[in-house]
GROMACS .gro file of C-alpha atoms in nm:
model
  374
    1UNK     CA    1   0.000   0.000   0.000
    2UNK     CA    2   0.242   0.233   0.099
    3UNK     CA    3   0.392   0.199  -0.253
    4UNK     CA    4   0.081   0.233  -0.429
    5UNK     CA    5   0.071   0.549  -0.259
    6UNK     CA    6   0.382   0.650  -0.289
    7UNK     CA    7   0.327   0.617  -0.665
    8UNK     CA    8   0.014   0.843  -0.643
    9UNK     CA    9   0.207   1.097  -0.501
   10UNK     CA   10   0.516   1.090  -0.720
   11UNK     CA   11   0.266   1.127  -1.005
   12UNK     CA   12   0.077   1.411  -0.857
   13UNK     CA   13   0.389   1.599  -0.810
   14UNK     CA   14   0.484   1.532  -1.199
   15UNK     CA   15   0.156   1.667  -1.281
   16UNK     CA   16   0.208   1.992  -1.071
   17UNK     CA   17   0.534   2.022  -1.256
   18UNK     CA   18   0.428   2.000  -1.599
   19UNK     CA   19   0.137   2.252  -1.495
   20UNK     CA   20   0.425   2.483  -1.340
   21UNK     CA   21   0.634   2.446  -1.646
   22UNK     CA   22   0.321   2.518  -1.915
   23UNK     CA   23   0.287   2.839  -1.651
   24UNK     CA   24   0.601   2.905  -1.752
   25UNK     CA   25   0.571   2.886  -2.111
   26UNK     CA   26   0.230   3.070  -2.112
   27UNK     CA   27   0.423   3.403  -1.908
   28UNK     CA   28   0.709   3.373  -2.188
   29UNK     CA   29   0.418   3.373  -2.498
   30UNK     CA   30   0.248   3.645  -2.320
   31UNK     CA   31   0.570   3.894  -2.244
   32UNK     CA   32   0.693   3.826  -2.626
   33UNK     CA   33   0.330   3.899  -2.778
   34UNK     CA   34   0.419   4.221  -2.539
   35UNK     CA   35   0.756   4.277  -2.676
   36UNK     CA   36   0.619   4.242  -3.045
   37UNK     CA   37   0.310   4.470  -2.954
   38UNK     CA   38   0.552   4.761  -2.800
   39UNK     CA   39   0.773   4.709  -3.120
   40UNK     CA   40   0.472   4.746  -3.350
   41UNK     CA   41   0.334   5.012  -3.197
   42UNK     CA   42   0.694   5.221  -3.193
   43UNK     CA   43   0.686   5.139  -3.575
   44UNK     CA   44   0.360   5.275  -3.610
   45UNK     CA   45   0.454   5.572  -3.402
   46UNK     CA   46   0.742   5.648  -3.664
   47UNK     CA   47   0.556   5.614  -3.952
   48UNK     CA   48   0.317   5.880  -3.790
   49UNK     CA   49   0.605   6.136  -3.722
   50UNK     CA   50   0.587   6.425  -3.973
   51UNK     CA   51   0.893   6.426  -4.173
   52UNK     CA   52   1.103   6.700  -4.136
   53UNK     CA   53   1.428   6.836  -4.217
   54UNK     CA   54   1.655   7.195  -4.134
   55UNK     CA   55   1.916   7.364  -4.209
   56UNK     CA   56   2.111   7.655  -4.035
   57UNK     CA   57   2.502   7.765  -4.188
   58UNK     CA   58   2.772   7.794  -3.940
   59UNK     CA   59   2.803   8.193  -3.972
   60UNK     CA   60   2.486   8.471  -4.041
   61UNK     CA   61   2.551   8.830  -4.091
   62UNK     CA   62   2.350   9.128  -4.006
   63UNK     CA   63   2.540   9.515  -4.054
   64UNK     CA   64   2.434   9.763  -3.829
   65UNK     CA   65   2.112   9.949  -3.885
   66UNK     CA   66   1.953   9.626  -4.046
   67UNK     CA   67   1.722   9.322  -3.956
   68UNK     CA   68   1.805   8.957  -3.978
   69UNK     CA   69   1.506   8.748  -3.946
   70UNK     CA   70   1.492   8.376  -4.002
   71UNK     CA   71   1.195   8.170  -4.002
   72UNK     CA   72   1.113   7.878  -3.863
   73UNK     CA   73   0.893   7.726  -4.168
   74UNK     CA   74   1.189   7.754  -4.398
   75UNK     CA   75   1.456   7.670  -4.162
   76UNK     CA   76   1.272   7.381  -4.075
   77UNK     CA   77   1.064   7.218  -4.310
   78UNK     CA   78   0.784   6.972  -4.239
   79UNK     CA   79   0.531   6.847  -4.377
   80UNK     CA   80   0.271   6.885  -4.099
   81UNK     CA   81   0.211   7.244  -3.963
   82UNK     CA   82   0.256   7.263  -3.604
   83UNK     CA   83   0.402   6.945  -3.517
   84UNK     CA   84   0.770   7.055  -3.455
   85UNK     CA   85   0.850   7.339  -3.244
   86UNK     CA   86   1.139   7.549  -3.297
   87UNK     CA   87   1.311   7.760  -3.005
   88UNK     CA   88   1.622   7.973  -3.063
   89UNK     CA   89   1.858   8.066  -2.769
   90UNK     CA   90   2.063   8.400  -2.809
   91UNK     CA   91   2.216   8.674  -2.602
   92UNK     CA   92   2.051   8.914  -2.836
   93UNK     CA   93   1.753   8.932  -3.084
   94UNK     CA   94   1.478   8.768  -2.996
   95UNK     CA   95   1.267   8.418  -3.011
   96UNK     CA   96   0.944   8.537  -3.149
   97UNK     CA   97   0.633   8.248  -3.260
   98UNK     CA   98   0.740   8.215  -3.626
   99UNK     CA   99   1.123   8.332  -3.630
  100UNK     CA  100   1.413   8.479  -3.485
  101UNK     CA  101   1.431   8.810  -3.521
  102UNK     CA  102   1.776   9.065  -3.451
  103UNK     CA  103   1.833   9.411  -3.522
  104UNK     CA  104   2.172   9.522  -3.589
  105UNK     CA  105   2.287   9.764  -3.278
  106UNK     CA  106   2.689   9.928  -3.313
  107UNK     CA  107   2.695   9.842  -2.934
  108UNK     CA  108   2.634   9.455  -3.004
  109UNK     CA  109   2.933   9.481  -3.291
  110UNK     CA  110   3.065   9.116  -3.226
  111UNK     CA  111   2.956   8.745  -3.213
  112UNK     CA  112   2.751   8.545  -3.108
  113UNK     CA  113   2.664   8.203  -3.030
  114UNK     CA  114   2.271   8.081  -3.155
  115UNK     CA  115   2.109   7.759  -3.061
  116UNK     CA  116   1.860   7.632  -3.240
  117UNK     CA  117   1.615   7.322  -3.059
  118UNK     CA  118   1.381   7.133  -3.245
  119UNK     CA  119   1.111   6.946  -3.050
  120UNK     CA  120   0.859   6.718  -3.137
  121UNK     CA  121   0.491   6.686  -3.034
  122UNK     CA  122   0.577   6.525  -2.745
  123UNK     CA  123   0.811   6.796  -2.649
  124UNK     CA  124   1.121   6.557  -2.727
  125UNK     CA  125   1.426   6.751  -2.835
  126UNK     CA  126   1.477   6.601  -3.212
  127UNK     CA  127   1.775   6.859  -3.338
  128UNK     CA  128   2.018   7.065  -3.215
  129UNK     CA  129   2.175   7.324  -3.438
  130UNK     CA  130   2.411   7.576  -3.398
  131UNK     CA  131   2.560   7.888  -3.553
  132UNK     CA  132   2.752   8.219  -3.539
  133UNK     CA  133   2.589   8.529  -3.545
  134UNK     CA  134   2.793   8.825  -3.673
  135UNK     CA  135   2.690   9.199  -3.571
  136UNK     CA  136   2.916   9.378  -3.828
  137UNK     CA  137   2.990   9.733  -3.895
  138UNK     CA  138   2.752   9.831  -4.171
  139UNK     CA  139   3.031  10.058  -4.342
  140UNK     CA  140   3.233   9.901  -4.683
  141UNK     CA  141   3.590  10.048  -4.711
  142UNK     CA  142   3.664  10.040  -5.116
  143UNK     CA  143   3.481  10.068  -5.432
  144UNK     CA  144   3.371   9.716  -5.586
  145UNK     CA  145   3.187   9.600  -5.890
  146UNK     CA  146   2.977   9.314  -5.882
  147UNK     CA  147   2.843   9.085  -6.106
  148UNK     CA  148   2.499   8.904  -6.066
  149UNK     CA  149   2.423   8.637  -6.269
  150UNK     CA  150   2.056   8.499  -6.219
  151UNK     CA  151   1.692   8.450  -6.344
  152UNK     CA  152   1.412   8.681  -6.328
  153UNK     CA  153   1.488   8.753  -5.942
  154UNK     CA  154   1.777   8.899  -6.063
  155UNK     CA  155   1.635   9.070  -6.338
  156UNK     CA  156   1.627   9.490  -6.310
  157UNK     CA  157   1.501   9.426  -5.958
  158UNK     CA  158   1.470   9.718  -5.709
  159UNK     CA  159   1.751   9.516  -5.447
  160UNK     CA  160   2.018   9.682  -5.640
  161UNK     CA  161   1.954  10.023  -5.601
  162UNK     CA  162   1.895   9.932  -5.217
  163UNK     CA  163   2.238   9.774  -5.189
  164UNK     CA  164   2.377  10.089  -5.387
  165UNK     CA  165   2.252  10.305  -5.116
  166UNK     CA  166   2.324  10.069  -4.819
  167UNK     CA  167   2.683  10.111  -4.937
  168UNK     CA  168   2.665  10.518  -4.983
  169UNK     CA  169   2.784  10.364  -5.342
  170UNK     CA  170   3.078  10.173  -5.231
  171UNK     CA  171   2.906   9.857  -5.434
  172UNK     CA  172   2.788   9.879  -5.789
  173UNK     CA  173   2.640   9.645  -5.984
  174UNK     CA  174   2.792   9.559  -6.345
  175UNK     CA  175   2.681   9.337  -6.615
  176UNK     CA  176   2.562   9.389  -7.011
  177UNK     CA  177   2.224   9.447  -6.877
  178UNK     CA  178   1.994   9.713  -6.679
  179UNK     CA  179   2.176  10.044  -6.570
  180UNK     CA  180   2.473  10.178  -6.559
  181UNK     CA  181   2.521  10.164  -6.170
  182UNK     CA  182   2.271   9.870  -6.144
  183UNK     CA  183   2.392   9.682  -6.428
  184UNK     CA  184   2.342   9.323  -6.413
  185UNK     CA  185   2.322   8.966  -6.614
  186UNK     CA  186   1.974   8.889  -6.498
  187UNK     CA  187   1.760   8.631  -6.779
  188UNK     CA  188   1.356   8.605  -6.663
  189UNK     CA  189   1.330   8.241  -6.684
  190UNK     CA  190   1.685   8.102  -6.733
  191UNK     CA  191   1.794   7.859  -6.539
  192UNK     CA  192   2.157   7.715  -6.432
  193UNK     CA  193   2.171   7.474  -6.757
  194UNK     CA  194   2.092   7.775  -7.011
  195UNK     CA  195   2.426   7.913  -6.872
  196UNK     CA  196   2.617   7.669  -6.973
  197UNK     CA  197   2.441   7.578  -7.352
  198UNK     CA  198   2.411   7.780  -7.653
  199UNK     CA  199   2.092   7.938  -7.530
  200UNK     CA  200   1.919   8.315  -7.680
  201UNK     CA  201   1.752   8.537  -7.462
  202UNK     CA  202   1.472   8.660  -7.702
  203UNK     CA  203   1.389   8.945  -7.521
  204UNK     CA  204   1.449   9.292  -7.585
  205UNK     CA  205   1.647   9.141  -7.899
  206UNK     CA  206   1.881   8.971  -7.716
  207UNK     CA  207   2.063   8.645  -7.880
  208UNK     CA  208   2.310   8.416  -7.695
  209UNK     CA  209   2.368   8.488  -7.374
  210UNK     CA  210   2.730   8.616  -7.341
  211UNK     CA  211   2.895   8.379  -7.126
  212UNK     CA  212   2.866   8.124  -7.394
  213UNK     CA  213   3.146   8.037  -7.619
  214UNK     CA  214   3.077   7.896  -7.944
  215UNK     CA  215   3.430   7.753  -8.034
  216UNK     CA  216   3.412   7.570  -7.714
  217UNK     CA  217   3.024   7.522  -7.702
  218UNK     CA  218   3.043   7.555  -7.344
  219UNK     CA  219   3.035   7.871  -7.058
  220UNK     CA  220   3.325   8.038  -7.034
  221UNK     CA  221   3.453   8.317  -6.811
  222UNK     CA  222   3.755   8.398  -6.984
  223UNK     CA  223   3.546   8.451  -7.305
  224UNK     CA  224   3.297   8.655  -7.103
  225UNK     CA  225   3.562   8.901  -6.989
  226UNK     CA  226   3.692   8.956  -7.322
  227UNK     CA  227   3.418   9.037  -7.543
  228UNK     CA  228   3.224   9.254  -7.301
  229UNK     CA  229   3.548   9.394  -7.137
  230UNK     CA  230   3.385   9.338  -6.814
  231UNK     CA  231   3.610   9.284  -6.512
  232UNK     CA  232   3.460   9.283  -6.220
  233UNK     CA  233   3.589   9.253  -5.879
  234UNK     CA  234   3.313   9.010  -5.736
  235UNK     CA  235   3.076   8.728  -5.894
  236UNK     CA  236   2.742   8.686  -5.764
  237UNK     CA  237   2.551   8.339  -5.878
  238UNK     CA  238   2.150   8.437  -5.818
  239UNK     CA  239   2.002   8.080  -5.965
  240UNK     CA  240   1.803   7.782  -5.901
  241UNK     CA  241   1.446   7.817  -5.924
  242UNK     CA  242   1.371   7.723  -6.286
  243UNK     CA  243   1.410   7.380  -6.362
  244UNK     CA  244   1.417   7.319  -6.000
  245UNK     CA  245   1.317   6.904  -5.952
  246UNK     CA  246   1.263   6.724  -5.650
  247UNK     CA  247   1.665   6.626  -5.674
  248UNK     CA  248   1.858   6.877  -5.679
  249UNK     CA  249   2.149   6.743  -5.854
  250UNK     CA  250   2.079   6.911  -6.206
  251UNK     CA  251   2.099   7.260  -6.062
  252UNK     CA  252   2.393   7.212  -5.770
  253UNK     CA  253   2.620   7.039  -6.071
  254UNK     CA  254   2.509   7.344  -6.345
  255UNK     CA  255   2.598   7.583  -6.082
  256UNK     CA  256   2.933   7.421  -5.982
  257UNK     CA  257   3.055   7.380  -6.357
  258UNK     CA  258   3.003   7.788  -6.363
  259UNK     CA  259   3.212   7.794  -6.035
  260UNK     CA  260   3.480   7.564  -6.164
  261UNK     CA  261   3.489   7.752  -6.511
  262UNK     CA  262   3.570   8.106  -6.334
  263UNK     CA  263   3.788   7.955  -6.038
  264UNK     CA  264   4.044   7.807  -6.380
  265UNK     CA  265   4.064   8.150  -6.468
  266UNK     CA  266   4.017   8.386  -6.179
  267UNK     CA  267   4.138   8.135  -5.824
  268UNK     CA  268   4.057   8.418  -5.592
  269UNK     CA  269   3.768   8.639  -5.705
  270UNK     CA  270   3.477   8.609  -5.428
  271UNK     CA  271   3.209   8.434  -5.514
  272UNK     CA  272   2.880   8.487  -5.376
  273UNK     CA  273   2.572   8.205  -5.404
  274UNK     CA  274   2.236   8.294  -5.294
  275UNK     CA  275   2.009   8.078  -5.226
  276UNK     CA  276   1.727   8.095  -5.387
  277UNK     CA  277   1.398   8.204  -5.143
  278UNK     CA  278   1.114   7.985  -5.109
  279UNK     CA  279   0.787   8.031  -5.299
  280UNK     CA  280   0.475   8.192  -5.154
  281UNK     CA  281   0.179   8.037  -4.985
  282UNK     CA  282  -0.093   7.794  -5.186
  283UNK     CA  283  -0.294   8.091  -5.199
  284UNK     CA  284  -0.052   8.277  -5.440
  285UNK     CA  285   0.110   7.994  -5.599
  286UNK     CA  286  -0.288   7.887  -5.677
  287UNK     CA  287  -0.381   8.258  -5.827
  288UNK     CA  288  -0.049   8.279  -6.015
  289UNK     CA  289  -0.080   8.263  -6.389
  290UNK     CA  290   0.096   8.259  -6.728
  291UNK     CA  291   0.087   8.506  -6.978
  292UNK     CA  292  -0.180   8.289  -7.153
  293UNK     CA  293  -0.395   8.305  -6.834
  294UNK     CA  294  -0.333   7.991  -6.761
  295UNK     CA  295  -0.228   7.858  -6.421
  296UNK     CA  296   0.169   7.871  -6.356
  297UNK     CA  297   0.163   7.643  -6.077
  298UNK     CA  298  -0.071   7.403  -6.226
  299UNK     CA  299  -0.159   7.070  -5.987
  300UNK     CA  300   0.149   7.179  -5.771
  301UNK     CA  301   0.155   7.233  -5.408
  302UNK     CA  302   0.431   7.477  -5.193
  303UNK     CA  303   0.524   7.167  -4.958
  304UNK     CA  304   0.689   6.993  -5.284
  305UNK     CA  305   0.858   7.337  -5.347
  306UNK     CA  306   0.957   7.419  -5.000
  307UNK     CA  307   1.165   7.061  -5.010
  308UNK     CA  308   1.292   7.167  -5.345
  309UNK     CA  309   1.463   7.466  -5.207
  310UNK     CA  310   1.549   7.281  -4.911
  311UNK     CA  311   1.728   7.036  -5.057
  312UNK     CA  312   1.915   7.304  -5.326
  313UNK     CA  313   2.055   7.444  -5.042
  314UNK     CA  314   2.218   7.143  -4.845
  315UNK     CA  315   2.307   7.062  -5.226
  316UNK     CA  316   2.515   7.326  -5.259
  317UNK     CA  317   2.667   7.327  -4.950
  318UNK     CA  318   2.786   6.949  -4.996
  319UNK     CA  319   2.936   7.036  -5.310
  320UNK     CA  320   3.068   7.365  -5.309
  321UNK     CA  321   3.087   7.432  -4.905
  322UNK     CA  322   3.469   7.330  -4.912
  323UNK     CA  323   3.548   7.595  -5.143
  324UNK     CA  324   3.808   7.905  -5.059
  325UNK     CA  325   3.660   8.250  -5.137
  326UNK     CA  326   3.292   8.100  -5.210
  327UNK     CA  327   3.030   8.219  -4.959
  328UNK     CA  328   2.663   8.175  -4.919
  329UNK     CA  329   2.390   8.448  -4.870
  330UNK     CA  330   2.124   8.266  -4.712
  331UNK     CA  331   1.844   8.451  -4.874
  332UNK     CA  332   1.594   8.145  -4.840
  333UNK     CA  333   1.553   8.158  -4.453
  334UNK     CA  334   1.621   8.525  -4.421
  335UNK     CA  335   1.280   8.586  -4.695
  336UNK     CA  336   0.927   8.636  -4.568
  337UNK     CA  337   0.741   8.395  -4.776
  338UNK     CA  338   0.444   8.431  -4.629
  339UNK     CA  339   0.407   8.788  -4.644
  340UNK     CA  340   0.650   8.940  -4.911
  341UNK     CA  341   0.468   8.886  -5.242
  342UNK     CA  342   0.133   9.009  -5.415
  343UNK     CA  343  -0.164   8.911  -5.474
  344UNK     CA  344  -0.108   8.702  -5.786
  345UNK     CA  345   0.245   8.651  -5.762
  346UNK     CA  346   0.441   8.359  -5.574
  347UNK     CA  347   0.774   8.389  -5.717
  348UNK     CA  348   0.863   8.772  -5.767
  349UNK     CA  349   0.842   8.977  -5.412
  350UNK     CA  350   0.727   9.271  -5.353
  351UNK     CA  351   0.945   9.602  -5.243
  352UNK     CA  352   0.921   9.443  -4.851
  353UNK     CA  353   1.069   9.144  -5.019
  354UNK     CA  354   1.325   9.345  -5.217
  355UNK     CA  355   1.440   9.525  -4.873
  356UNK     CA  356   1.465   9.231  -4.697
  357UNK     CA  357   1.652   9.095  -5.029
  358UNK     CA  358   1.907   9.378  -4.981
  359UNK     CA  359   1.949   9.356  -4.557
  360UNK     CA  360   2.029   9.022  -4.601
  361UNK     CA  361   2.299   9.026  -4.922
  362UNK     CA  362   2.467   9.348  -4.739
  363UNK     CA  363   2.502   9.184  -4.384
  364UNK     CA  364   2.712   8.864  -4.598
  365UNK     CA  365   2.912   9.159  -4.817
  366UNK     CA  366   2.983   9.371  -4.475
  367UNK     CA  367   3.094   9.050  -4.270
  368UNK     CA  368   3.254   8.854  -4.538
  369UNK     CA  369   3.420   9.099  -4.837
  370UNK     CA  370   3.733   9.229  -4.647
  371UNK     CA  371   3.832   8.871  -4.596
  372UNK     CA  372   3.770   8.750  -4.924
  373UNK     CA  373   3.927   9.058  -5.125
  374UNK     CA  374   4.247   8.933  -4.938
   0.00000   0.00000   0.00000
């Protein structure tokens, strides 16, 4: 008997262990269906996040007696309005709802260190940038010529004579086109590529544009130079909205063959690149139209635009960043899209939109000239 019952036991006390054990088993199932859950729903929380990306360059400019403002939508770009938060931390200017905004002051003549944090919807810091903010004296010492090269935003527009002034005269403006002091190489509608090929301006009678050489059948700087006896003392590239695609790498490799071309000729003339501003609102861009009547922004939309630029402007940085005596006016962030253009209009600003065009080359020129003349 007392090994019959002995048996009983022993087997009662297997069955308790194989119960333990599948208790065992059933916790592991349940805290990996957990594990795949949490990973699921971290996947699905990703997917959710707006995309966004931003750009800030290591040194901004403002002269005394102007405005720097840069704003957040175009600094940051995303496609989901509100879900990022941008805060900006400097010892002057100031940290305003859609920008950071600084006046130039003589007493704040130095620089200064600005942080940029980027937070997320759940108030998660996502980016950290940084930069150098220049208060510079708003006086040029010298007499130089420029040279713009560019579309229609560079076309007889009112910026020159503002930079003129800003300069008491100091900078003029020099080219085949426009006036004498605000003369300029400005083509409505050209793009980087019609730079470099055999391409005719049609209006007011113009042919081939004269950078082009047609023994080489390529731009040329040299050539340039000699047949308009042109010399300037300072090249300013104003391109990259027409033809603009969702890659960039059309426009940032036109651009750096023109930069290439004049550096084998000229190795220390400054160079100036401006990036090209943002577009206006959907509003604008929707009420825009060709001279036909027809719409100019036809089934488009300003977030595929605003990536565009954003993307032109890392572009060109990546390739052309490295360079000696190349600098970048940041003219993108610096522009009030929002505000700075006409009823009608989404590409062409208005005189606010010229001023701010001019504050924002003459800061770069004040801060940035003496040490590239060098």
């Amino acid at each position: 008997m007392r090994g019959k019952k002995g048996s009983i036991a022993e087997g009662a006390a297997e069955v308790r262990g194989r119960v333990w054990l599948s208790g065992k088993q059933i916790l592991a199932v349940g805290l990996a269906c957990l594990a795949i859950w949490n990973i699921c729903l971290q996947v699905q929380f990703l997917r959710a996040k707006p995309r966004m990306e931003a750009y800030l360059p290591a040194d901004l400019y403002v002269a005394v007696g102007n405005t720097m403002e840069l704003y957040n939508s175009q600094v940051a770009v995303c496609g989901l309005e509100g879900a990022y938060t941008l805060s900006w931390d400097c010892e002057i200017g100031r940290n305003l709802g859609d920008r950071f905004s600084v006046e130039g002051l003589e007493e704040q003549i130095g620089d200064y260190p600005l942080v940029l944090e980027i937070y997320d919807w759940n108030d998660s810091l996502v980016e950290r940038l940084t930069s150098t903010l220049h208060v510079v004296d708003a006086q040029i010492e010298g007499e130089y010529s420029i040279l713009n090269m560019g579309d229609s935003l560079s076309n007889g527009r009112e910026w020159y004579r503002k930079i003129f002034y800003l300069s008491d005269g100091h900078l003029t403006f020099t080219g085949t086109r426009g006036w004498t002091k605000y003369s300029h190489e400005g083509r409505s509608g050209f793009s980087p590529q019609d730079y470099l090929a055999e391409t005719a301006y049609s209006h007011e009678g113009e042919g081939v544009h004269p950078f082009y050489d047609p023994a080489q059948q390529r731009f040329d700087w040299n050539y340039y130079k000699l047949k308009t006896g042109i010399q300037p003392d300072i090249i300013q590239i104003f391109l990259g909205i027409n033809g603009l695609k969702d890659d960039p790498f059309d426009q940032v490799d036109a651009i750096a063959q023109m930069v290439n071309n004049i550096r084998s000729y000229d190795q220390n003339i400054p160079i100036y690149i401006v990036n090209t501003p943002y577009v206006g609102d959907q509003d604008h861009m929707g009420s825009m139209e060709l001279p036909d009547g027809s719409p100019w922004f036809r089934g488009e939309h300003k977030e595929t635009w605003d990536w565009r630029i954003m993307h032109l402007m890392k572009g060109l940085e990546r390739k052309l960043g490295n360079y000696s005596h190349v600098t970048f006016i940041p003219l993108a962030l610096m522009h009030d899209s929002a505000h700075n253009f006409d009823q009608g209009e989404a590409l062409h600003p208005n005189e606010n939109g010229d001023s701010q065009f001019a504050s924002c080359m003459y800061g770069v020129y004040c801060g940035t000239l003496e040490g590239q003349l060098r």
